[in-house]
Short mmCIF file of C-alpha atoms and ligand atoms in Angstrom, two decimals:
data_model
loop_
_atom_site.label_atom_id
_atom_site.label_comp_id
_atom_site.label_asym_id
_atom_site.label_seq_id
_atom_site.Cartn_x
_atom_site.Cartn_y
_atom_site.Cartn_z
CA MET A 1 19.34 -27.91 -1.68
CA GLY A 2 19.02 -29.39 1.78
CA ASP A 3 15.82 -30.78 3.21
CA SER A 4 15.92 -28.10 5.87
CA PHE A 5 13.97 -25.89 3.44
CA LYS A 6 11.12 -28.32 3.09
CA LYS A 7 7.67 -27.54 4.47
CA CYS A 8 8.56 -24.75 6.75
CA ILE A 9 5.87 -22.40 7.99
CA PHE A 10 6.64 -19.25 9.91
CA ALA A 11 3.61 -17.97 11.69
CA CYS A 12 5.32 -14.80 12.69
CA ALA A 13 2.74 -12.46 14.14
CA SER A 14 3.07 -8.70 14.28
CA ASP A 15 2.63 -8.75 18.02
CA ASP A 16 5.72 -10.95 18.20
CA ILE A 17 7.61 -8.22 16.46
CA THR A 18 6.48 -5.56 18.90
CA ASN A 19 7.06 -7.87 21.87
CA PRO A 20 10.76 -7.57 22.66
CA VAL A 21 10.86 -10.84 24.64
CA LYS A 22 9.44 -12.97 21.85
CA SER A 23 10.62 -11.00 18.88
CA ASN A 24 14.37 -11.53 18.78
CA LYS A 25 14.25 -15.30 18.77
CA ILE A 26 11.45 -15.64 16.22
CA LEU A 27 12.76 -12.94 13.96
CA ASP A 28 16.29 -14.30 14.00
CA THR A 29 15.03 -17.70 12.85
CA VAL A 30 12.78 -16.27 10.16
CA LYS A 31 15.47 -13.87 9.01
CA LEU A 32 18.02 -16.61 8.76
CA LYS A 33 15.72 -18.82 6.71
CA ILE A 34 14.68 -16.03 4.39
CA ASN A 35 18.28 -15.02 3.99
CA GLN A 36 19.22 -18.59 3.07
CA VAL A 37 16.35 -18.84 0.62
CA ILE A 38 17.27 -15.61 -1.10
CA LYS A 39 21.00 -16.19 -1.14
CA GLN A 40 20.96 -19.81 -2.26
CA ARG A 41 17.69 -20.76 -3.88
CA LEU A 42 16.48 -17.53 -5.41
CA SER A 43 19.84 -16.44 -6.73
CA ASP A 44 20.27 -19.83 -8.44
CA SER A 45 16.83 -19.57 -10.06
CA GLU A 46 16.42 -18.47 -13.65
CA LYS A 47 12.67 -18.81 -14.08
CA ILE A 48 10.95 -16.96 -11.28
CA VAL A 49 7.16 -16.65 -11.33
CA LEU A 50 4.87 -14.59 -9.11
CA VAL A 51 1.26 -15.71 -8.78
CA SER A 52 -1.72 -14.58 -6.77
CA HIS A 53 -5.35 -15.55 -6.22
CA VAL A 54 -8.44 -15.49 -8.45
CA ASN A 55 -10.23 -12.15 -8.71
CA PRO A 56 -7.01 -10.35 -7.83
CA ASP A 57 -7.35 -7.27 -5.65
CA GLY A 58 -5.00 -4.37 -4.90
CA ASP A 59 -2.98 -6.42 -2.44
CA ALA A 60 -2.61 -9.33 -4.85
CA VAL A 61 -1.52 -7.21 -7.81
CA GLY A 62 0.46 -4.70 -5.70
CA SER A 63 2.44 -7.44 -3.92
CA ALA A 64 3.20 -9.34 -7.11
CA LEU A 65 4.30 -6.27 -9.08
CA ALA A 66 6.35 -5.02 -6.12
CA LEU A 67 8.31 -8.28 -6.03
CA HIS A 68 8.59 -8.22 -9.83
CA HIS A 69 10.28 -4.79 -9.70
CA TYR A 70 12.37 -5.72 -6.67
CA LEU A 71 13.70 -8.78 -8.53
CA LYS A 72 14.42 -6.60 -11.57
CA ASN A 73 16.38 -4.23 -9.30
CA SER A 74 18.41 -7.19 -8.10
CA GLY A 75 19.21 -8.25 -11.65
CA LYS A 76 16.60 -10.99 -11.97
CA THR A 77 13.79 -11.39 -14.45
CA SER A 78 10.41 -12.73 -13.41
CA HIS A 79 6.90 -13.28 -14.75
CA VAL A 80 3.71 -12.20 -13.01
CA ILE A 81 0.69 -14.45 -13.56
CA MET A 82 -2.85 -13.75 -12.39
CA PRO A 83 -5.47 -16.54 -12.67
CA ASN A 84 -8.00 -14.08 -14.13
CA ASN A 85 -8.37 -10.42 -14.95
CA TYR A 86 -8.35 -7.63 -12.38
CA PRO A 87 -10.13 -4.26 -12.21
CA ASP A 88 -9.14 -1.31 -14.37
CA PHE A 89 -8.43 0.83 -11.31
CA LEU A 90 -5.29 -1.28 -10.78
CA LYS A 91 -4.09 -1.20 -14.39
CA TRP A 92 -2.06 1.99 -13.88
CA LEU A 93 0.32 0.15 -11.54
CA PRO A 94 3.86 0.11 -12.92
CA GLY A 95 4.45 -3.16 -14.80
CA SER A 96 0.74 -3.94 -15.14
CA LYS A 97 1.13 -4.39 -18.91
CA GLU A 98 3.58 -7.22 -18.29
CA VAL A 99 1.11 -9.25 -16.21
CA ILE A 100 0.00 -12.49 -17.88
CA ILE A 101 -3.72 -13.10 -17.31
CA LEU A 102 -4.27 -16.85 -17.48
CA THR A 103 -7.84 -16.71 -18.76
CA ARG A 104 -6.70 -14.48 -21.63
CA ASN A 105 -3.46 -16.20 -22.45
CA GLU A 106 -3.68 -19.69 -21.09
CA SER A 107 -0.98 -21.32 -23.19
CA GLU A 108 1.64 -18.71 -22.28
CA ALA A 109 0.65 -18.82 -18.60
CA GLN A 110 0.79 -22.61 -18.47
CA TYR A 111 4.13 -22.63 -20.30
CA VAL A 112 5.69 -20.10 -17.92
CA LEU A 113 4.28 -21.88 -14.87
CA SER A 114 5.32 -25.36 -15.85
CA ASN A 115 8.88 -24.22 -16.61
CA ALA A 116 9.26 -22.19 -13.40
CA ASP A 117 11.98 -23.11 -10.95
CA PHE A 118 10.89 -20.67 -8.22
CA ILE A 119 7.31 -19.55 -7.55
CA PHE A 120 6.15 -16.89 -5.13
CA LEU A 121 2.55 -17.48 -4.01
CA LEU A 122 1.14 -14.20 -2.83
CA ASP A 123 -1.93 -13.24 -0.81
CA PHE A 124 -3.49 -16.70 -0.59
CA ASN A 125 -2.80 -19.77 1.50
CA ASN A 126 -4.71 -22.57 -0.16
CA PRO A 127 -4.25 -23.87 -3.73
CA ASP A 128 -8.04 -23.76 -4.20
CA ARG A 129 -7.80 -19.96 -4.32
CA ALA A 130 -5.54 -20.04 -7.35
CA GLY A 131 -8.10 -21.16 -9.96
CA LYS A 132 -6.47 -22.96 -12.86
CA VAL A 133 -3.03 -22.31 -11.42
CA LYS A 134 -3.90 -24.82 -8.69
CA ASP A 135 -2.64 -27.96 -10.45
CA ILE A 136 0.72 -26.43 -11.23
CA ILE A 137 1.07 -25.27 -7.65
CA ASN A 138 0.26 -28.71 -6.32
CA GLY A 139 2.60 -30.46 -8.71
CA GLY A 140 5.68 -29.22 -10.53
CA GLN A 141 9.31 -29.02 -9.51
CA ALA A 142 9.50 -25.33 -8.64
CA PHE A 143 10.52 -24.18 -5.19
CA LYS A 144 7.53 -22.41 -3.67
CA VAL A 145 7.51 -19.54 -1.23
CA MET A 146 4.18 -18.36 0.11
CA ILE A 147 3.77 -14.87 1.59
CA ASP A 148 0.34 -14.29 3.06
CA HIS A 149 -1.79 -12.90 5.90
CA HIS A 150 -4.90 -15.12 5.85
CA PRO A 151 -5.74 -17.47 8.73
CA ASN A 152 -5.22 -21.26 8.63
CA PRO A 153 -2.50 -21.65 6.01
CA SER A 154 -2.42 -25.05 4.35
CA GLU A 155 0.98 -26.65 3.96
CA PHE A 156 1.62 -26.64 0.26
CA ALA A 157 4.60 -24.32 -0.05
CA ASP A 158 8.23 -25.09 0.73
CA ILE A 159 8.52 -21.92 2.76
CA ALA A 160 5.57 -19.98 4.11
CA TYR A 161 5.99 -16.55 5.59
CA CYS A 162 2.62 -15.83 7.21
CA ASP A 163 1.35 -13.28 9.65
CA ILE A 164 -2.38 -13.14 10.17
CA LEU A 165 -2.13 -9.90 12.11
CA SER A 166 -0.44 -8.15 9.24
CA SER A 167 -2.48 -5.57 7.32
CA SER A 168 -1.68 -7.08 3.97
CA THR A 169 0.60 -9.29 1.97
CA ALA A 170 2.24 -6.12 0.66
CA GLU A 171 3.37 -5.24 4.19
CA LEU A 172 4.83 -8.74 4.52
CA VAL A 173 6.59 -8.44 1.16
CA PHE A 174 8.40 -5.37 2.48
CA ARG A 175 9.37 -7.24 5.64
CA PHE A 176 10.50 -10.20 3.52
CA ILE A 177 12.74 -7.94 1.44
CA GLU A 178 14.17 -6.39 4.62
CA MET A 179 14.90 -9.82 6.03
CA ALA A 180 16.50 -10.83 2.76
CA GLY A 181 18.92 -8.03 3.58
CA ASN A 182 18.39 -5.60 0.75
CA PRO A 183 15.78 -2.93 1.56
CA GLU A 184 17.82 -0.53 -0.58
CA LEU A 185 16.32 -2.32 -3.60
CA VAL A 186 12.91 -0.98 -2.63
CA ASP A 187 12.79 2.06 -4.85
CA ASN A 188 9.90 4.42 -5.60
CA THR A 189 8.33 1.92 -8.03
CA VAL A 190 8.43 -1.02 -5.61
CA ALA A 191 7.17 1.25 -2.80
CA THR A 192 4.28 2.51 -4.95
CA CYS A 193 3.09 -1.05 -5.58
CA LEU A 194 3.43 -1.97 -1.91
CA TYR A 195 1.61 1.14 -0.72
CA THR A 196 -1.26 0.35 -3.09
CA GLY A 197 -1.51 -3.15 -1.59
CA ILE A 198 -1.55 -1.92 2.01
CA MET A 199 -3.96 0.93 1.28
CA SER A 200 -6.46 -1.25 -0.56
CA ASP A 201 -6.42 -4.13 1.94
CA THR A 202 -7.11 -1.78 4.84
CA GLY A 203 -9.87 0.28 3.21
CA SER A 204 -7.44 3.21 3.31
CA PHE A 205 -6.43 2.41 6.89
CA SER A 206 -9.94 2.01 8.28
CA TYR A 207 -9.60 -1.69 9.21
CA ASN A 208 -6.87 -4.36 9.49
CA SER A 209 -4.51 -1.57 10.34
CA SER A 210 -4.05 -1.29 14.09
CA GLN A 211 -0.55 -2.77 14.35
CA PRO A 212 2.28 -0.26 14.84
CA GLU A 213 4.35 -2.41 12.47
CA THR A 214 2.13 -1.41 9.55
CA TYR A 215 2.98 2.25 10.11
CA ARG A 216 6.69 1.51 10.41
CA VAL A 217 6.52 -0.13 6.98
CA LEU A 218 4.44 2.77 5.60
CA SER A 219 7.01 5.20 6.92
CA GLU A 220 9.74 3.29 5.07
CA LEU A 221 7.66 3.45 1.88
CA LEU A 222 7.13 7.20 2.26
CA LYS A 223 10.90 7.61 2.60
CA ARG A 224 11.13 6.28 -0.98
CA GLY A 225 9.32 9.40 -2.15
CA ILE A 226 5.99 7.84 -3.10
CA ASP A 227 3.08 10.17 -3.81
CA LYS A 228 0.43 8.69 -1.52
CA ASP A 229 -2.30 11.16 -2.50
CA HIS A 230 -1.75 10.38 -6.16
CA ILE A 231 -1.94 6.64 -5.45
CA TYR A 232 -5.21 7.14 -3.56
CA SER A 233 -6.60 9.12 -6.44
CA MET A 234 -5.54 6.56 -9.05
CA VAL A 235 -7.33 3.79 -7.12
CA TYR A 236 -10.41 5.56 -5.79
CA ASP A 237 -11.04 8.52 -8.08
CA ASN A 238 -10.79 6.65 -11.33
CA PHE A 239 -14.22 5.06 -11.61
CA SER A 240 -16.79 5.38 -14.34
CA GLU A 241 -20.00 7.39 -14.15
CA ASN A 242 -21.81 4.04 -14.43
CA ARG A 243 -20.25 2.80 -11.23
CA LEU A 244 -21.51 5.76 -9.25
CA LYS A 245 -25.01 5.37 -10.69
CA LEU A 246 -24.90 1.66 -9.88
CA LEU A 247 -23.88 2.49 -6.31
CA GLY A 248 -26.80 4.88 -6.01
CA TYR A 249 -29.17 2.22 -7.33
CA CYS A 250 -27.78 -0.45 -4.97
CA LEU A 251 -28.12 1.75 -1.89
CA ASP A 252 -31.51 3.16 -2.81
CA ARG A 253 -33.22 0.11 -4.30
CA LYS A 254 -31.31 -3.02 -3.39
CA MET A 255 -30.18 -2.61 0.20
CA VAL A 256 -32.09 -4.67 2.76
CA VAL A 257 -31.57 -3.73 6.41
CA LEU A 258 -32.40 -6.24 9.15
CA PRO A 259 -31.83 -4.31 12.38
CA GLU A 260 -32.93 -7.27 14.53
CA TYR A 261 -29.84 -9.13 13.27
CA LYS A 262 -27.60 -6.05 13.04
CA THR A 263 -27.26 -7.08 9.41
CA ALA A 264 -27.74 -5.55 5.98
CA TYR A 265 -27.29 -6.98 2.50
CA ILE A 266 -27.26 -5.91 -1.12
CA SER A 267 -27.75 -8.12 -4.15
CA LEU A 268 -27.15 -7.53 -7.83
CA THR A 269 -28.57 -9.59 -10.70
CA ILE A 270 -27.00 -10.22 -14.09
CA LYS A 271 -29.79 -8.16 -15.65
CA GLU A 272 -29.09 -5.19 -13.39
CA LYS A 273 -25.38 -5.39 -14.16
CA LYS A 274 -26.19 -5.20 -17.87
CA GLN A 275 -28.48 -2.22 -17.32
CA TYR A 276 -25.59 -0.33 -15.78
CA ASN A 277 -22.95 -1.54 -18.29
CA TYR A 278 -21.15 -3.20 -15.43
CA ILE A 279 -17.46 -3.94 -15.87
CA ARG A 280 -15.18 -5.85 -13.47
CA GLY A 281 -14.50 -3.82 -10.35
CA ASP A 282 -17.55 -1.56 -10.65
CA ALA A 283 -19.11 -2.98 -7.47
CA GLU A 284 -15.83 -3.13 -5.54
CA GLY A 285 -16.31 -1.69 -2.07
CA PHE A 286 -20.13 -1.52 -2.21
CA VAL A 287 -20.27 -4.08 0.61
CA ASN A 288 -18.68 -1.56 2.97
CA TYR A 289 -21.35 1.14 2.73
CA PRO A 290 -24.10 -0.40 4.88
CA LEU A 291 -21.59 -0.83 7.73
CA SER A 292 -21.87 2.93 8.24
CA ILE A 293 -25.51 2.52 9.37
CA LYS A 294 -25.78 2.86 13.13
CA GLY A 295 -26.37 -0.55 14.72
CA ILE A 296 -25.29 -2.57 11.68
CA ASP A 297 -22.16 -4.65 12.11
CA PHE A 298 -22.51 -7.36 9.46
CA VAL A 299 -23.02 -6.86 5.72
CA ALA A 300 -23.26 -9.23 2.79
CA PHE A 301 -23.09 -8.47 -0.91
CA PHE A 302 -24.46 -11.01 -3.42
CA MET A 303 -23.33 -10.82 -7.03
CA GLU A 304 -25.12 -13.04 -9.53
CA ASN A 305 -22.82 -14.54 -12.17
CA ASP A 306 -23.53 -17.02 -14.99
CA ASP A 307 -22.78 -20.16 -12.98
CA HIS A 308 -22.54 -19.06 -9.36
CA VAL A 309 -23.28 -16.31 -6.89
CA LYS A 310 -20.22 -14.52 -5.50
CA LEU A 311 -20.54 -13.36 -1.90
CA SER A 312 -18.64 -10.70 0.00
CA PHE A 313 -18.89 -10.24 3.74
CA ARG A 314 -17.80 -7.41 5.99
CA SER A 315 -18.18 -6.87 9.72
CA LYS A 316 -17.26 -4.40 12.41
CA GLY A 317 -15.94 -5.66 15.72
CA LYS A 318 -15.98 -9.26 16.82
CA PHE A 319 -18.29 -11.03 14.40
CA ASP A 320 -16.07 -13.48 12.50
CA THR A 321 -17.08 -13.39 8.85
CA ASN A 322 -14.22 -15.72 7.89
CA ASP A 323 -15.68 -18.47 10.06
CA PHE A 324 -19.14 -17.74 8.62
CA ALA A 325 -17.84 -17.90 5.03
CA VAL A 326 -15.87 -21.11 5.63
CA LYS A 327 -18.80 -22.90 7.29
CA ASN A 328 -21.62 -21.80 5.03
CA PHE A 329 -20.37 -20.56 1.67
CA ASN A 330 -17.24 -22.48 0.80
CA GLY A 331 -15.16 -19.36 1.30
CA GLY A 332 -12.73 -17.65 3.60
CA GLY A 333 -10.80 -14.45 4.21
CA HIS A 334 -10.29 -12.45 7.38
CA ILE A 335 -12.41 -11.83 10.49
CA ASN A 336 -13.83 -8.54 9.20
CA ALA A 337 -13.60 -9.13 5.44
CA SER A 338 -14.22 -12.39 3.66
CA GLY A 339 -15.96 -13.91 0.69
CA GLY A 340 -17.43 -17.09 -0.66
CA GLU A 341 -19.41 -18.70 -3.43
CA SER A 342 -22.80 -20.34 -3.85
CA LYS A 343 -24.03 -22.66 -6.57
CA LEU A 344 -27.66 -22.03 -5.54
CA ASN A 345 -29.53 -19.41 -7.53
CA LEU A 346 -29.51 -15.85 -6.23
CA GLU A 347 -32.86 -16.07 -4.46
CA ASP A 348 -32.03 -19.35 -2.73
CA THR A 349 -28.61 -18.04 -1.75
CA ILE A 350 -30.17 -14.98 -0.11
CA ASN A 351 -32.77 -17.18 1.62
CA LYS A 352 -30.03 -19.44 2.95
CA PHE A 353 -28.12 -16.40 4.22
CA VAL A 354 -31.16 -14.89 5.96
CA SER A 355 -32.10 -18.23 7.52
CA LEU A 356 -28.63 -18.45 9.11
CA LEU A 357 -28.84 -15.04 10.78
CA PRO A 358 -30.81 -16.04 13.92
CA HIS A 359 -28.15 -18.65 14.72
CA ILE A 360 -24.83 -16.93 14.20
CA ARG A 361 -24.42 -14.72 17.24
CA VAL A 362 -23.31 -15.83 20.63
CA ASP A 363 -24.01 -12.51 22.32
P1 LIG B 1 -13.76 -9.45 -1.31
O1 LIG B 1 -15.06 -9.41 -0.58
O2 LIG B 1 -13.13 -8.08 -1.37
O3 LIG B 1 -13.84 -10.15 -2.62
O4 LIG B 1 -12.78 -10.35 -0.44
C1 LIG B 1 -12.49 -10.05 0.90
C2 LIG B 1 -11.50 -11.05 1.45
O5 LIG B 1 -12.04 -12.37 1.38
C3 LIG B 1 -10.17 -11.14 0.70
O6 LIG B 1 -9.17 -11.35 1.69
C4 LIG B 1 -10.31 -12.33 -0.18
O7 LIG B 1 -9.06 -12.91 -0.42
C5 LIG B 1 -11.23 -13.23 0.63
N1 LIG B 1 -12.13 -14.00 -0.24
C6 LIG B 1 -13.04 -13.51 -1.10
N2 LIG B 1 -13.69 -14.49 -1.73
C7 LIG B 1 -13.19 -15.66 -1.25
C8 LIG B 1 -13.44 -17.05 -1.52
O8 LIG B 1 -14.30 -17.43 -2.34
N3 LIG B 1 -12.71 -17.96 -0.82
C9 LIG B 1 -11.77 -17.59 0.10
N4 LIG B 1 -11.09 -18.54 0.74
N5 LIG B 1 -11.50 -16.30 0.37
C10 LIG B 1 -12.19 -15.34 -0.29
MN1 LIG B 2 -4.50 -9.40 1.16
#
């Protein structure tokens, strides 16, 4: 293995791909590297592991399972490891039963990780996002390939294939497979996982989805015969009655609208979660609802947990929630969708948030 593979980041933006002047040169380099990686490194590897970030979402699980099936189609076995559990509305994904959840099966996860010789790091770009998987990622002998679409990647992988304009990691996984030279290995199963990733990271194509490249990839996935309406239904029409009642309660009783700051927020206490028999994923997407109020372009959702408050941010237009989350709540994400954490109690966290509002806008 030559040193040429070491610490190599490709910030290959979608607009490069659609710009014929820039595209050929960049793509040829990326393609060549990915080809080399696949042909030499990956094909020599016996213990391939796919990992994603804490609180895995549809893109995290969809990307990892897509690569898992793709590798199977190419005659390779792999293990998928998630740092903690993920919502039930993703459990129908093909291969979901094979996923090792570290918090449930720590010894197996640690064993698989520490013996890995090739690790794909999917949908995150900083080891801090990987929970307990962090130490293994930082150390260990495995060759690491990161595929991700978040801004400001840190240099911890051997190869990083990043595109911050891409809708999702799932879209990039498809492009990665194409560049590896075997898109024919993307069958209906792989395509179903990838479509789920793209659909969930774009709020069903309502944001993060203005690049023509996304639709080229989607068109390729549809050619594999996926049932997109069924996938939508499995993800969005599979919730409990409790979730809908909790949504009603949040919107009616817990939403605070601050028109002077074009902002709204919702908070949920541990007690309230218990009242509604909350299970993981029940509040997924609640943060988006207040954005539909005329004049509101920034929304926060505060979720009280035992030892911290989890925050989710969404915006419309230019307000950069990633920057806001990085600076104030030890978080990150994308311009219009990000998250963070607070060790203050719920009330103090909300007070801190509200006190920041007069200072965050330039316009
Ligand atoms: P969500 O609000 O759906 O949990 O997350 C929205 C986006 O923000 C996702 O891209 C997710 O990866 C990112 N994100 C959420 N929480 C955190 C966090 O605590 N730290 C960082 N760096 N990113 C986060
Ligand atoms: Mn993503």
